[in-house]
PDB file of C-alpha atoms in Angstrom:
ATOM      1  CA  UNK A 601     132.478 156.126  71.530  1.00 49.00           C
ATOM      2  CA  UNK A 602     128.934 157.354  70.586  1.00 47.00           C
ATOM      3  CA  UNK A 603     127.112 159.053  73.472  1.00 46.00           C
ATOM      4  CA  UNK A 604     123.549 159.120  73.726  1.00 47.00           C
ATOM      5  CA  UNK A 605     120.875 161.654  74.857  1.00 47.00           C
ATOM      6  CA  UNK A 606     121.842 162.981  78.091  1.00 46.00           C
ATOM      7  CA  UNK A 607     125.255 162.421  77.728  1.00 48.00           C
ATOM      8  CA  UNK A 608     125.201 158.733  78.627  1.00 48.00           C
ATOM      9  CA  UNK A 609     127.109 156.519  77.142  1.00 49.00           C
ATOM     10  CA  UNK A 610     125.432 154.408  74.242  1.00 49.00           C
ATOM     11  CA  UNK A 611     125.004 150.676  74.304  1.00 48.00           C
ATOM     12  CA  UNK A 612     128.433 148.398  74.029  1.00 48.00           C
ATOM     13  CA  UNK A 613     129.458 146.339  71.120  1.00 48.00           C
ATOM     14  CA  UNK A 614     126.522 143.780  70.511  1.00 45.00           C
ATOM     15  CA  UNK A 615     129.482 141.220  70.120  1.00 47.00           C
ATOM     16  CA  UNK A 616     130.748 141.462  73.206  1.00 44.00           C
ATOM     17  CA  UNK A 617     129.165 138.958  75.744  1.00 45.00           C
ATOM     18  CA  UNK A 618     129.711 138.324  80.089  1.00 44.00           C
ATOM     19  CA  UNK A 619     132.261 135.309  80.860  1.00 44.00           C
ATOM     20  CA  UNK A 620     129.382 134.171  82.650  1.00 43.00           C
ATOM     21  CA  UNK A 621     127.051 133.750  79.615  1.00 43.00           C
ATOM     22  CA  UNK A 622     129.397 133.195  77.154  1.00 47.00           C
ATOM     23  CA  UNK A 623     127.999 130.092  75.447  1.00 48.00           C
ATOM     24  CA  UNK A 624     131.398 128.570  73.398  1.00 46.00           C
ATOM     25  CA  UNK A 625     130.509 126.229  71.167  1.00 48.00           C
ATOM     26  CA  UNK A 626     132.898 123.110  70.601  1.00 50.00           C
ATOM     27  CA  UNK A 627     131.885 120.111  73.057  1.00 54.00           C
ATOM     28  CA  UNK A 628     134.401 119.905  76.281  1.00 50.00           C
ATOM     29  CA  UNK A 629     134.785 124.010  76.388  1.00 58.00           C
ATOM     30  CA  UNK A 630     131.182 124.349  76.063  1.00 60.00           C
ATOM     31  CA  UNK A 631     130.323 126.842  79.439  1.00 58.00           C
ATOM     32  CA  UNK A 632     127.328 125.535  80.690  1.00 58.00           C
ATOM     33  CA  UNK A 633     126.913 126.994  84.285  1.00 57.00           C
ATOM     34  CA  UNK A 634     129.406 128.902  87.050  1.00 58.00           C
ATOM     35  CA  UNK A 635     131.319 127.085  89.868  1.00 55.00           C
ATOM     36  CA  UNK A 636     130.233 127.925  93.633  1.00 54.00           C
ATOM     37  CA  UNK A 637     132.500 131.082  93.388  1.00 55.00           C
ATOM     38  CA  UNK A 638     130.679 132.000  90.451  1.00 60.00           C
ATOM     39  CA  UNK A 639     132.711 131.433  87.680  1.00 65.00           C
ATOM     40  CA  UNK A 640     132.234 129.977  84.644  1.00 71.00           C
ATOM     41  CA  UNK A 641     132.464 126.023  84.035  1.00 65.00           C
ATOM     42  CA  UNK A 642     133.060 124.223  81.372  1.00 74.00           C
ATOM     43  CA  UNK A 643     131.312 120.958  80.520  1.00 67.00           C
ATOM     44  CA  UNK A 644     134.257 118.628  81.314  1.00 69.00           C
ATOM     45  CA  UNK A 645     134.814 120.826  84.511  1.00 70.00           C
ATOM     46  CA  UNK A 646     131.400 120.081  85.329  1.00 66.00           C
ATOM     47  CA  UNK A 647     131.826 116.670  84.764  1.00 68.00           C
ATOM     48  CA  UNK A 648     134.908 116.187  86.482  1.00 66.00           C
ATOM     49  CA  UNK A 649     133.148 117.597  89.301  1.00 66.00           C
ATOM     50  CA  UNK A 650     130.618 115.429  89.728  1.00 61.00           C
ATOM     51  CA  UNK A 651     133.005 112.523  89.987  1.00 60.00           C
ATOM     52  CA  UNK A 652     135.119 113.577  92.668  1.00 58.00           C
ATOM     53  CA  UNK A 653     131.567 114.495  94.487  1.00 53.00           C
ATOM     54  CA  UNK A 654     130.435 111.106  94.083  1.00 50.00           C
ATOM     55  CA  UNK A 655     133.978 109.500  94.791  1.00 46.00           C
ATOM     56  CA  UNK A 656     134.147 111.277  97.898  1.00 42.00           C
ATOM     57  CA  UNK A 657     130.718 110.030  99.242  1.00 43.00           C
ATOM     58  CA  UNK A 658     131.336 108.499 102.671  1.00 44.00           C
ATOM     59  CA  UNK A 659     130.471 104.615 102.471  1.00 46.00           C
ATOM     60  CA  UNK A 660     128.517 105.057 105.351  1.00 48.00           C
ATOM     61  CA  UNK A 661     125.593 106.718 103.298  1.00 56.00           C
ATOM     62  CA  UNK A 662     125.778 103.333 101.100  1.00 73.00           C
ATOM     63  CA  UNK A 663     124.786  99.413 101.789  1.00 83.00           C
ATOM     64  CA  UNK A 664     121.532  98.800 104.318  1.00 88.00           C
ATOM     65  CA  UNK A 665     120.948  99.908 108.000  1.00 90.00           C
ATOM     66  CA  UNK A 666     122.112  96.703 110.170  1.00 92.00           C
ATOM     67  CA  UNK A 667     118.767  96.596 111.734  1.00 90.00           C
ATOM     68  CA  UNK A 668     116.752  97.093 108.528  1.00 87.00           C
ATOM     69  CA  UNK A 669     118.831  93.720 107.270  1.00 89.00           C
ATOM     70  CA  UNK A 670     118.280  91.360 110.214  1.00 88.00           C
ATOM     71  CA  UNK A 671     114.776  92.503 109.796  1.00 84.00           C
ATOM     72  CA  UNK A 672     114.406  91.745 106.362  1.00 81.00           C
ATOM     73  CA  UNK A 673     115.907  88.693 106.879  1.00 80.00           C
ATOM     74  CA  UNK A 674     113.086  87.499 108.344  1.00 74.00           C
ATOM     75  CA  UNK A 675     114.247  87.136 112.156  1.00 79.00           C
ATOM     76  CA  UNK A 676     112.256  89.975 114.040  1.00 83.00           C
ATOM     77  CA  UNK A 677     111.449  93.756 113.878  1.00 82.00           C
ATOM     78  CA  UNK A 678     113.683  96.712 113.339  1.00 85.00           C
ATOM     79  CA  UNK A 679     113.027  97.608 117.041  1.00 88.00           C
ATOM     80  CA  UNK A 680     113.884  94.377 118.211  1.00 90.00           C
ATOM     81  CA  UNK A 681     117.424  93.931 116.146  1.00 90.00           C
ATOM     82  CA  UNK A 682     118.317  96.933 118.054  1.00 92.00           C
ATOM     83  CA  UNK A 683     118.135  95.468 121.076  1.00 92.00           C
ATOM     84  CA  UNK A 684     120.158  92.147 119.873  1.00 93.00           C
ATOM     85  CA  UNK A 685     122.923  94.360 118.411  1.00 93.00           C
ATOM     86  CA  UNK A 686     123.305  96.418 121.552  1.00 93.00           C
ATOM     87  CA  UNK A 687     123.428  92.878 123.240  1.00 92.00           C
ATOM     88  CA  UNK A 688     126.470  91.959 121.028  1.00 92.00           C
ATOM     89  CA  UNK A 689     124.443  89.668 119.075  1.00 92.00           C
ATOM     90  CA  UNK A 690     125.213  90.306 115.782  1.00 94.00           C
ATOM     91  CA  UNK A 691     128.849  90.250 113.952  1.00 94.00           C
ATOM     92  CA  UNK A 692     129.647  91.499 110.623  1.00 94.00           C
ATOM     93  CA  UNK A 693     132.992  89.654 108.957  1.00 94.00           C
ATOM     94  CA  UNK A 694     133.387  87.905 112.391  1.00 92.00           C
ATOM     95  CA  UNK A 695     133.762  91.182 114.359  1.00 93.00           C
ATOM     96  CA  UNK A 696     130.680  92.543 116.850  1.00 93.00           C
ATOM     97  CA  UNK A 697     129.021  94.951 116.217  1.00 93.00           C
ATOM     98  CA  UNK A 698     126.688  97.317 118.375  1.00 92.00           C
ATOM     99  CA  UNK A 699     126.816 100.630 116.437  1.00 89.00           C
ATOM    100  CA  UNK A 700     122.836 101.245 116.126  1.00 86.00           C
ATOM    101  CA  UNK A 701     123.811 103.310 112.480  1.00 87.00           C
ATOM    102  CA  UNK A 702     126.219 100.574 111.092  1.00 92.00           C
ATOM    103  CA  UNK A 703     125.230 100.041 107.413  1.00 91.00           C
ATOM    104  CA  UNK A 704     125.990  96.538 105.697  1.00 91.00           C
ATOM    105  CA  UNK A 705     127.719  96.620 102.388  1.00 89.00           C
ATOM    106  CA  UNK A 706     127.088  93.810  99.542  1.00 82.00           C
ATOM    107  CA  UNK A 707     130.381  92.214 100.366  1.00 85.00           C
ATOM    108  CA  UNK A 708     129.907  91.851 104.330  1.00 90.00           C
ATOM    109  CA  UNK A 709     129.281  88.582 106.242  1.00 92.00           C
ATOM    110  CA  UNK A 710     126.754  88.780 108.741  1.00 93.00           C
ATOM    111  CA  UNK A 711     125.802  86.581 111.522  1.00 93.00           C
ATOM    112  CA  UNK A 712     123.565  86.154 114.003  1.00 91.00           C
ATOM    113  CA  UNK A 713     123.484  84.164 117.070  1.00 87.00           C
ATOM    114  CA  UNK A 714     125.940  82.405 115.355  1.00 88.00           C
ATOM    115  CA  UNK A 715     124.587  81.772 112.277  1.00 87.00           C
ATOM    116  CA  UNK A 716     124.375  83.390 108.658  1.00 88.00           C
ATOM    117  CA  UNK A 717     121.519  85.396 107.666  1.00 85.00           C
ATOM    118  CA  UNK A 718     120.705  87.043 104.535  1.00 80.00           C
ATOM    119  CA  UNK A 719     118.231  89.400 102.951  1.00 79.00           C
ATOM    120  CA  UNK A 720     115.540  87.435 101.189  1.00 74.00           C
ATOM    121  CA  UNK A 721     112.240  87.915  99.341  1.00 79.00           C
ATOM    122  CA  UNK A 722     108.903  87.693 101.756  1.00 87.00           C
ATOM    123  CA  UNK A 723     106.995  84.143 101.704  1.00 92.00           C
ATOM    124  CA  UNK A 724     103.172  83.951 102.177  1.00 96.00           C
ATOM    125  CA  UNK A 725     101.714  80.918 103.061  1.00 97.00           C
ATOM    126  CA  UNK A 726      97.946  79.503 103.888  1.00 97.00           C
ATOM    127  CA  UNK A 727      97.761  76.434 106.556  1.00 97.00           C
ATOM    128  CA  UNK A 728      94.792  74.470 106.554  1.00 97.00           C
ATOM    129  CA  UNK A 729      94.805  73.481 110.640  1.00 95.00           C
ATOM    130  CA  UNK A 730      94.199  70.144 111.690  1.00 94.00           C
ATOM    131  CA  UNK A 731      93.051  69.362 115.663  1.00 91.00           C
ATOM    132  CA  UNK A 732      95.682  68.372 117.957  1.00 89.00           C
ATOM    133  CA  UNK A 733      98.730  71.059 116.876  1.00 91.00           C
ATOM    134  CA  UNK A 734      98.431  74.443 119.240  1.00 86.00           C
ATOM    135  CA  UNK A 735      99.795  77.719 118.303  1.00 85.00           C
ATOM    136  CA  UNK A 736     102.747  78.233 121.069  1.00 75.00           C
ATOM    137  CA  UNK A 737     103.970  81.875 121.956  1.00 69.00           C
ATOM    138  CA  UNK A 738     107.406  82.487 121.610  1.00 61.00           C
ATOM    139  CA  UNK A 739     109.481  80.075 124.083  1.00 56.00           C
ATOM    140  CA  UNK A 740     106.319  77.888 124.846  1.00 60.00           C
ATOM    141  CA  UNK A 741     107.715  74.327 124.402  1.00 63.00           C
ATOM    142  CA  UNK A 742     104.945  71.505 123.185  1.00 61.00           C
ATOM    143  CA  UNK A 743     104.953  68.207 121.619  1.00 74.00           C
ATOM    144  CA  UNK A 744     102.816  69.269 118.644  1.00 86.00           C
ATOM    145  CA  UNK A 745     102.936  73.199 117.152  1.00 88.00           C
ATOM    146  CA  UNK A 746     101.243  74.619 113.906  1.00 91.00           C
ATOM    147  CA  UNK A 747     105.407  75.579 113.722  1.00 89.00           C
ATOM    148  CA  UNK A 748     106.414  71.934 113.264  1.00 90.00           C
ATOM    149  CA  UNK A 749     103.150  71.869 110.114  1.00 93.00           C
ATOM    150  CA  UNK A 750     105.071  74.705 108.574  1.00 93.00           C
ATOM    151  CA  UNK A 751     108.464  73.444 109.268  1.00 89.00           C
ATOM    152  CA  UNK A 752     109.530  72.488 105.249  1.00 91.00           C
ATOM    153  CA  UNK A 753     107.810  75.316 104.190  1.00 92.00           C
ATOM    154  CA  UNK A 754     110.801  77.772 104.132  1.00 87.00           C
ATOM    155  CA  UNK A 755     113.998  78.120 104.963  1.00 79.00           C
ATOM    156  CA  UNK A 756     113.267  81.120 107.432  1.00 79.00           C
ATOM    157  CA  UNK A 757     111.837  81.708 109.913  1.00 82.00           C
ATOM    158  CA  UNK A 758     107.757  82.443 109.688  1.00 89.00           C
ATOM    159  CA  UNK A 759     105.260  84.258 111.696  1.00 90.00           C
ATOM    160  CA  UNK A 760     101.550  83.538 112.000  1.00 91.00           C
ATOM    161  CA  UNK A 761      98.904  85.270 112.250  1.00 91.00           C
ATOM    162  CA  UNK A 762      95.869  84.817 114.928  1.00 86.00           C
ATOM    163  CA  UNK A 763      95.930  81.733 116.706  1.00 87.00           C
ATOM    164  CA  UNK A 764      94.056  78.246 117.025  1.00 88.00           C
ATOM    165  CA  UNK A 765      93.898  76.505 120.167  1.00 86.00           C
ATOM    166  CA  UNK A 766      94.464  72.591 119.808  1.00 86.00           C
ATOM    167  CA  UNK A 767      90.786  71.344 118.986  1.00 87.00           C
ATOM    168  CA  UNK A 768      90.384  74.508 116.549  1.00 89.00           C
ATOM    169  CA  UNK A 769      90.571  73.913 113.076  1.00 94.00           C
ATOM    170  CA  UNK A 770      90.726  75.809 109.498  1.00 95.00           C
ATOM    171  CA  UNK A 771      92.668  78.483 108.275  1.00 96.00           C
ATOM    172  CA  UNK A 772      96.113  80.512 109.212  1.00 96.00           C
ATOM    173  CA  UNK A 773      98.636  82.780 107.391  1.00 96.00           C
ATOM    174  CA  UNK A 774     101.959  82.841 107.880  1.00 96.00           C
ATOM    175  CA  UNK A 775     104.919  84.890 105.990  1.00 93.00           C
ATOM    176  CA  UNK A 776     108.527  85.370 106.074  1.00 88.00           C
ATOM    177  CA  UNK A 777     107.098  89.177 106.394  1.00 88.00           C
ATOM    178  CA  UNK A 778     107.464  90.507 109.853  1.00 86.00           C
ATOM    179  CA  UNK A 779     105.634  94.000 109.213  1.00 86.00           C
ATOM    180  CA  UNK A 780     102.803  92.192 107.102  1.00 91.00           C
ATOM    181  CA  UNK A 781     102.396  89.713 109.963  1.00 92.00           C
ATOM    182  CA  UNK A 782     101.981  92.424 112.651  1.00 91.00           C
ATOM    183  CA  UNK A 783      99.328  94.260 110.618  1.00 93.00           C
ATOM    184  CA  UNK A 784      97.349  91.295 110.154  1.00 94.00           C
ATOM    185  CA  UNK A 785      97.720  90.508 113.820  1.00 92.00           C
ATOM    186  CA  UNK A 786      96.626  94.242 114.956  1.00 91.00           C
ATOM    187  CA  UNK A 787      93.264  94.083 117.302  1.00 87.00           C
ATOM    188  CA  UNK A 788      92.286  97.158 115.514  1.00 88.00           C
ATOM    189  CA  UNK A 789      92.079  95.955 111.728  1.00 90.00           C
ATOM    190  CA  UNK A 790      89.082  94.534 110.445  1.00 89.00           C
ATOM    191  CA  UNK A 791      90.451  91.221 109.107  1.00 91.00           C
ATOM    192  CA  UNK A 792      87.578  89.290 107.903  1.00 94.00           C
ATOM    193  CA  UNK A 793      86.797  85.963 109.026  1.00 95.00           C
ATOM    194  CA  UNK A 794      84.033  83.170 108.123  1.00 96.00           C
ATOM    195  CA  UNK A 795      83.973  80.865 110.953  1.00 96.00           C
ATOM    196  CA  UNK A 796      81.898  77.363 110.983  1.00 96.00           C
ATOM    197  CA  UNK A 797      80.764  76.494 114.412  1.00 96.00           C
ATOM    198  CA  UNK A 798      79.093  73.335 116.098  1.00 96.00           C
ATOM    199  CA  UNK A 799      77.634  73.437 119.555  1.00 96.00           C
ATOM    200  CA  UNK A 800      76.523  70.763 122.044  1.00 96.00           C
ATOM    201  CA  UNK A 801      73.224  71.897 121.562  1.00 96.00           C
ATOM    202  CA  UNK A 802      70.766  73.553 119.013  1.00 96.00           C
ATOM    203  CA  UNK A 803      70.562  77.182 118.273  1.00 96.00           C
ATOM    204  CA  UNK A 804      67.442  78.534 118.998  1.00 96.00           C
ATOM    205  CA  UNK A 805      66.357  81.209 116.257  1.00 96.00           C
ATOM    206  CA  UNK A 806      66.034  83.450 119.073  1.00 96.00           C
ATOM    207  CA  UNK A 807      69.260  83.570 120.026  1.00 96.00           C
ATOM    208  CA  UNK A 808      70.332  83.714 116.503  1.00 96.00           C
ATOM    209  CA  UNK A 809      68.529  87.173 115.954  1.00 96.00           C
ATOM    210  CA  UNK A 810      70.108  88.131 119.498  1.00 96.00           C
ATOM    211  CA  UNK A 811      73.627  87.502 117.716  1.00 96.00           C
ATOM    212  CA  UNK A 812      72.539  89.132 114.812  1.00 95.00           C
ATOM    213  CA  UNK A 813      71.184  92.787 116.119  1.00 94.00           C
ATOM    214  CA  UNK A 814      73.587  92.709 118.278  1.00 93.00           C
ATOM    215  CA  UNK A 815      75.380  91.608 121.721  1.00 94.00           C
ATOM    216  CA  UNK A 816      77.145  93.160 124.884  1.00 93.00           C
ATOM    217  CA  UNK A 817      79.935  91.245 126.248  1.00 92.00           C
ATOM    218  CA  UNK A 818      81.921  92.845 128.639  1.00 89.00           C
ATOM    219  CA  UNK A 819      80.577  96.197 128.507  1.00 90.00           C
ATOM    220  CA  UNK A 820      81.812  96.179 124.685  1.00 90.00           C
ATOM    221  CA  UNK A 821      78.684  95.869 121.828  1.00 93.00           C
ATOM    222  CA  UNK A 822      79.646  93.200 119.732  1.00 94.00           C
ATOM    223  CA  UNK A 823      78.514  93.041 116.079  1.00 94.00           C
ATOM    224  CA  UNK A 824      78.555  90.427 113.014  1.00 96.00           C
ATOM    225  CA  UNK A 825      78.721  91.041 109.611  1.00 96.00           C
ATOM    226  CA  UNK A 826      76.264  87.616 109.388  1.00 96.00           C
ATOM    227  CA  UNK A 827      75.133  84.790 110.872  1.00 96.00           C
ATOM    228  CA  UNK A 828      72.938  81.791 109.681  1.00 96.00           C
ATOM    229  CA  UNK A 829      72.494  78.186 109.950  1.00 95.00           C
ATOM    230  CA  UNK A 830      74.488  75.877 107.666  1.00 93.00           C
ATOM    231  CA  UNK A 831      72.491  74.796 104.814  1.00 86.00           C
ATOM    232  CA  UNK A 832      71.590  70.864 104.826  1.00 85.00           C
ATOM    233  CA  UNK A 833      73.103  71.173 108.232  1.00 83.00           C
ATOM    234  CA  UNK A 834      71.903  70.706 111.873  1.00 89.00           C
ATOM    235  CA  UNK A 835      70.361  73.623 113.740  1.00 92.00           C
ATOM    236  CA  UNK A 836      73.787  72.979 115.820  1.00 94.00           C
ATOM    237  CA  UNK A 837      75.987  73.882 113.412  1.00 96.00           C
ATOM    238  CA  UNK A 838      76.105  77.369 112.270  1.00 96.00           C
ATOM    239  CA  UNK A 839      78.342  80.230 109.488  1.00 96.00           C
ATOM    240  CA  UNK A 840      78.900  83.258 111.452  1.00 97.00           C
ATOM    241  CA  UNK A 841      81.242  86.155 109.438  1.00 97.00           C
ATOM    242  CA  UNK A 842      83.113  88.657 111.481  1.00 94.00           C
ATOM    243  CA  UNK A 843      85.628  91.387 111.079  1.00 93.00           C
ATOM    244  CA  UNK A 844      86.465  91.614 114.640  1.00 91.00           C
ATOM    245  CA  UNK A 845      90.585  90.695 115.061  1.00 85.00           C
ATOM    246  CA  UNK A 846      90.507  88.592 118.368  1.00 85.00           C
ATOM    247  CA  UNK A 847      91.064  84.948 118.447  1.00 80.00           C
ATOM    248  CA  UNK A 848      88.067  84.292 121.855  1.00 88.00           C
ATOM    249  CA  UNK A 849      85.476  86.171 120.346  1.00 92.00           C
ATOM    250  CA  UNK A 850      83.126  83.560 118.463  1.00 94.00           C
ATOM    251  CA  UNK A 851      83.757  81.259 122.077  1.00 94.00           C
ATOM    252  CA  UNK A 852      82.338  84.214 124.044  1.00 95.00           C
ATOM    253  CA  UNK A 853      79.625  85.402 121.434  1.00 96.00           C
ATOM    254  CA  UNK A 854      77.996  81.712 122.326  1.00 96.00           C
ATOM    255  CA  UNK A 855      78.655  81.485 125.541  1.00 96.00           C
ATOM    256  CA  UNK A 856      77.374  85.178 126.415  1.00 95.00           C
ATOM    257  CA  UNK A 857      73.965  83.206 125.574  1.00 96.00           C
ATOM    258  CA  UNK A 858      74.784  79.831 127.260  1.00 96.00           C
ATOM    259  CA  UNK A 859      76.134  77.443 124.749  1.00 97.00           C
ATOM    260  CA  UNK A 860      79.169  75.934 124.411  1.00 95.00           C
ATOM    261  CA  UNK A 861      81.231  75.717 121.327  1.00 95.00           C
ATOM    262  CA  UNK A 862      82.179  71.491 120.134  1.00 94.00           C
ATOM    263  CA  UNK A 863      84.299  72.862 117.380  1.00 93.00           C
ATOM    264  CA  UNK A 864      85.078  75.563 115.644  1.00 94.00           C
ATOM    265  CA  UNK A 865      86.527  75.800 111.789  1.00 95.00           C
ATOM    266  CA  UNK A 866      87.814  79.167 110.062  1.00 96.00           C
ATOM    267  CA  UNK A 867      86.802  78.581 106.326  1.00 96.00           C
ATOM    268  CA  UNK A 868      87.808  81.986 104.881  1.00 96.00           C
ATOM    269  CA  UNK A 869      90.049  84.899 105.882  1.00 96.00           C
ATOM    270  CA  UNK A 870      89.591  87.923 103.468  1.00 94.00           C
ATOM    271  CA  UNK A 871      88.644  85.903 100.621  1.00 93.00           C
ATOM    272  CA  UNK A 872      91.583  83.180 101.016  1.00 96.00           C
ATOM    273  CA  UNK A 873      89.292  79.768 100.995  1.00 95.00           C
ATOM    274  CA  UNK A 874      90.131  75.962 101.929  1.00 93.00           C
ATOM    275  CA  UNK A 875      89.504  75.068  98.292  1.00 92.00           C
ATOM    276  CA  UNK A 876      91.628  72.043  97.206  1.00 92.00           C
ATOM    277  CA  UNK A 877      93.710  72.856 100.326  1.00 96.00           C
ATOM    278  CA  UNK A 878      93.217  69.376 102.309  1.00 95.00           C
ATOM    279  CA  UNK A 879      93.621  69.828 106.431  1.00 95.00           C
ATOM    280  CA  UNK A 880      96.939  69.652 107.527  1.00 94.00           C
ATOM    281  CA  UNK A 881      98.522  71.350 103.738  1.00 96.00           C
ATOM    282  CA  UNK A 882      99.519  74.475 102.855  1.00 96.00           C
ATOM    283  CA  UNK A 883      99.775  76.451 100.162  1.00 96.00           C
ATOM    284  CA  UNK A 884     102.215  79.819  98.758  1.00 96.00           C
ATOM    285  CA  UNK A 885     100.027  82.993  98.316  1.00 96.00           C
ATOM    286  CA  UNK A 886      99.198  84.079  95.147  1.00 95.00           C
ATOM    287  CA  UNK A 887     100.744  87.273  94.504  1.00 92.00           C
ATOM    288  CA  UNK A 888      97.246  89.161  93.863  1.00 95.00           C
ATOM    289  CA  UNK A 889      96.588  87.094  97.150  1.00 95.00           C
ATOM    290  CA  UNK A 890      99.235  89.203  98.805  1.00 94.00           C
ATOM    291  CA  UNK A 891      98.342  92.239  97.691  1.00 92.00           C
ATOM    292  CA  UNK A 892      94.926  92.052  98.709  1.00 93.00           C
ATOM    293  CA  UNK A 893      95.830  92.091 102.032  1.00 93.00           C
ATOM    294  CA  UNK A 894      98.478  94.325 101.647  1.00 90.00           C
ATOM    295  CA  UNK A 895      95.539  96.587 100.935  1.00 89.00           C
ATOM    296  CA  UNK A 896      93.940  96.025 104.303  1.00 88.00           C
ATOM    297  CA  UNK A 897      93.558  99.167 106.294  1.00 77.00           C
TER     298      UNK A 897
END
């Protein structure tokens, strides 16, 4: 063998090539990387591989979270399926189950309380209120509910957001979508609302400039986005627009200044109108409906 200068050996033959890099051509042989102890594999090793990898994947990692499923179908939270499946609520192929991690696979039967659920898309719906239906809290039993309006609406069960006493009127959501409806219903976001109110007596423009600059009730300062008469309307019946997520504030805005409120009528919530929506109807969202206030922050 040639030696170079120094005495070191020269270079070896340029033909000769690592295992490890060897690049064979000829499909299935074809070395495209090195195993975990580092060497070479082939490209059907590699493939072969890869299947008993994926063939050995624990079917726990697979199929929906138990909770995530109840949820989705439309019955309550996450948080609150946890609680029902401790309880020994909920039985998958006609077996309880209270494992908090249990995941559902496609071919499972799950019930709840008794009866089936399923995953299902979310509904969105707009209620035009009439007077004499109240919005009940959960377990609240009454002759007439905005619940009973909404009753051939879906097949599950919906939530609503805000509420409407029994002489208020105008304008509710409700949805299939427990996560949408608890946004909506958050104190915190500024859901926009146009309100039309009549009082027992007439507004004085005073007062009116009071509500607009500006009132403190409670210690809190209280602010509209705008506030006006009605056009070709009586100086009793007034627009007011807030962004202010509580279902008593318009009642105490007047009140804070000594009138009482005859009626009260939500005509708009972020855009969604009563146009061709007659009281007591109710329409599906649009879907650029939805994701308007999906975009609410």
């Amino acid at each position: 063998m040639n030696k170079g200068k120094g005495g070191r050996k020269g270079p070896a033959n340029s033909n000769s090539k690592s295992k490890s890099t060897r690049n064979t051509r000829g499909g299935k042989n074809q070395i495209i990387g090195t195993s975990r102890t580092g060497k070479p594999v082939t490209k059907k090793q590699y493939i072969k591989r890869k299947k008993n990898e994926s063939s050995s994947t624990s079917d726990d990692t697979k199929g929906i979270r138990l909770n995530k499923y109840i949820a989705n179908s439309g019955i309550c939270s996450r948080r609150e399926a946890d609680v029902f499946i401790a309880a020994g609520s909920v039985f998958v192929n006609d077996k309880p189950v209270t494992e908090m991690g249990y995941r559902v696979q496609p071919d499972d039967h799950v019930k709840f309380d008794g009866q089936s659920i399923t995953p299902r898309r979310n509904e969105y719906y707009l209620l035009n209120k009439p007077k004499g239906f109240i919005t009940a809290n959960k377990g609240d039993k009454a002759s007439k509910t905005v619940d009973d309006l909404m009753r051939n609406a879906s097949g599950y069960h919906l939530h609503h957001v805000g509420k409407l006493n029994r002489t208020g009127l105008g304008l509710m959501i409700f949805t299939t979508d427990i996560k949408m409806a608890n946004k909506l219903n958050n104190p915190n976001l500024k859901l926009k609302r146009l309100y039309q109110v009549t009082l027992e007596r007439s507004l004085k423009h005073a007062d009116l400039l009071k509500i607009r600059e500006g009132l403190i009730i409670d210690g809190q300062e209280i602010h509209v986005n705008d506030i006006n008469y009605i056009e070709n309307g009586r100086s009793n019946e007034i627009g007011i627009e807030l962004s202010i997520n509580k279902e008593s504030i318009v009642k105490e805005i007047f009140e804070s200044l000594d009138y009482s409120v005859s009626s009260m009528d939500v005509v708009m919530i972020h855009g969604l109108t009563k146009k061709d929506l007659p009281r007591g109807h109710y329409r599906k969202l649009t879907q650029q409906e939805v994701i308007n206030l999906q975009m609410l922050s």
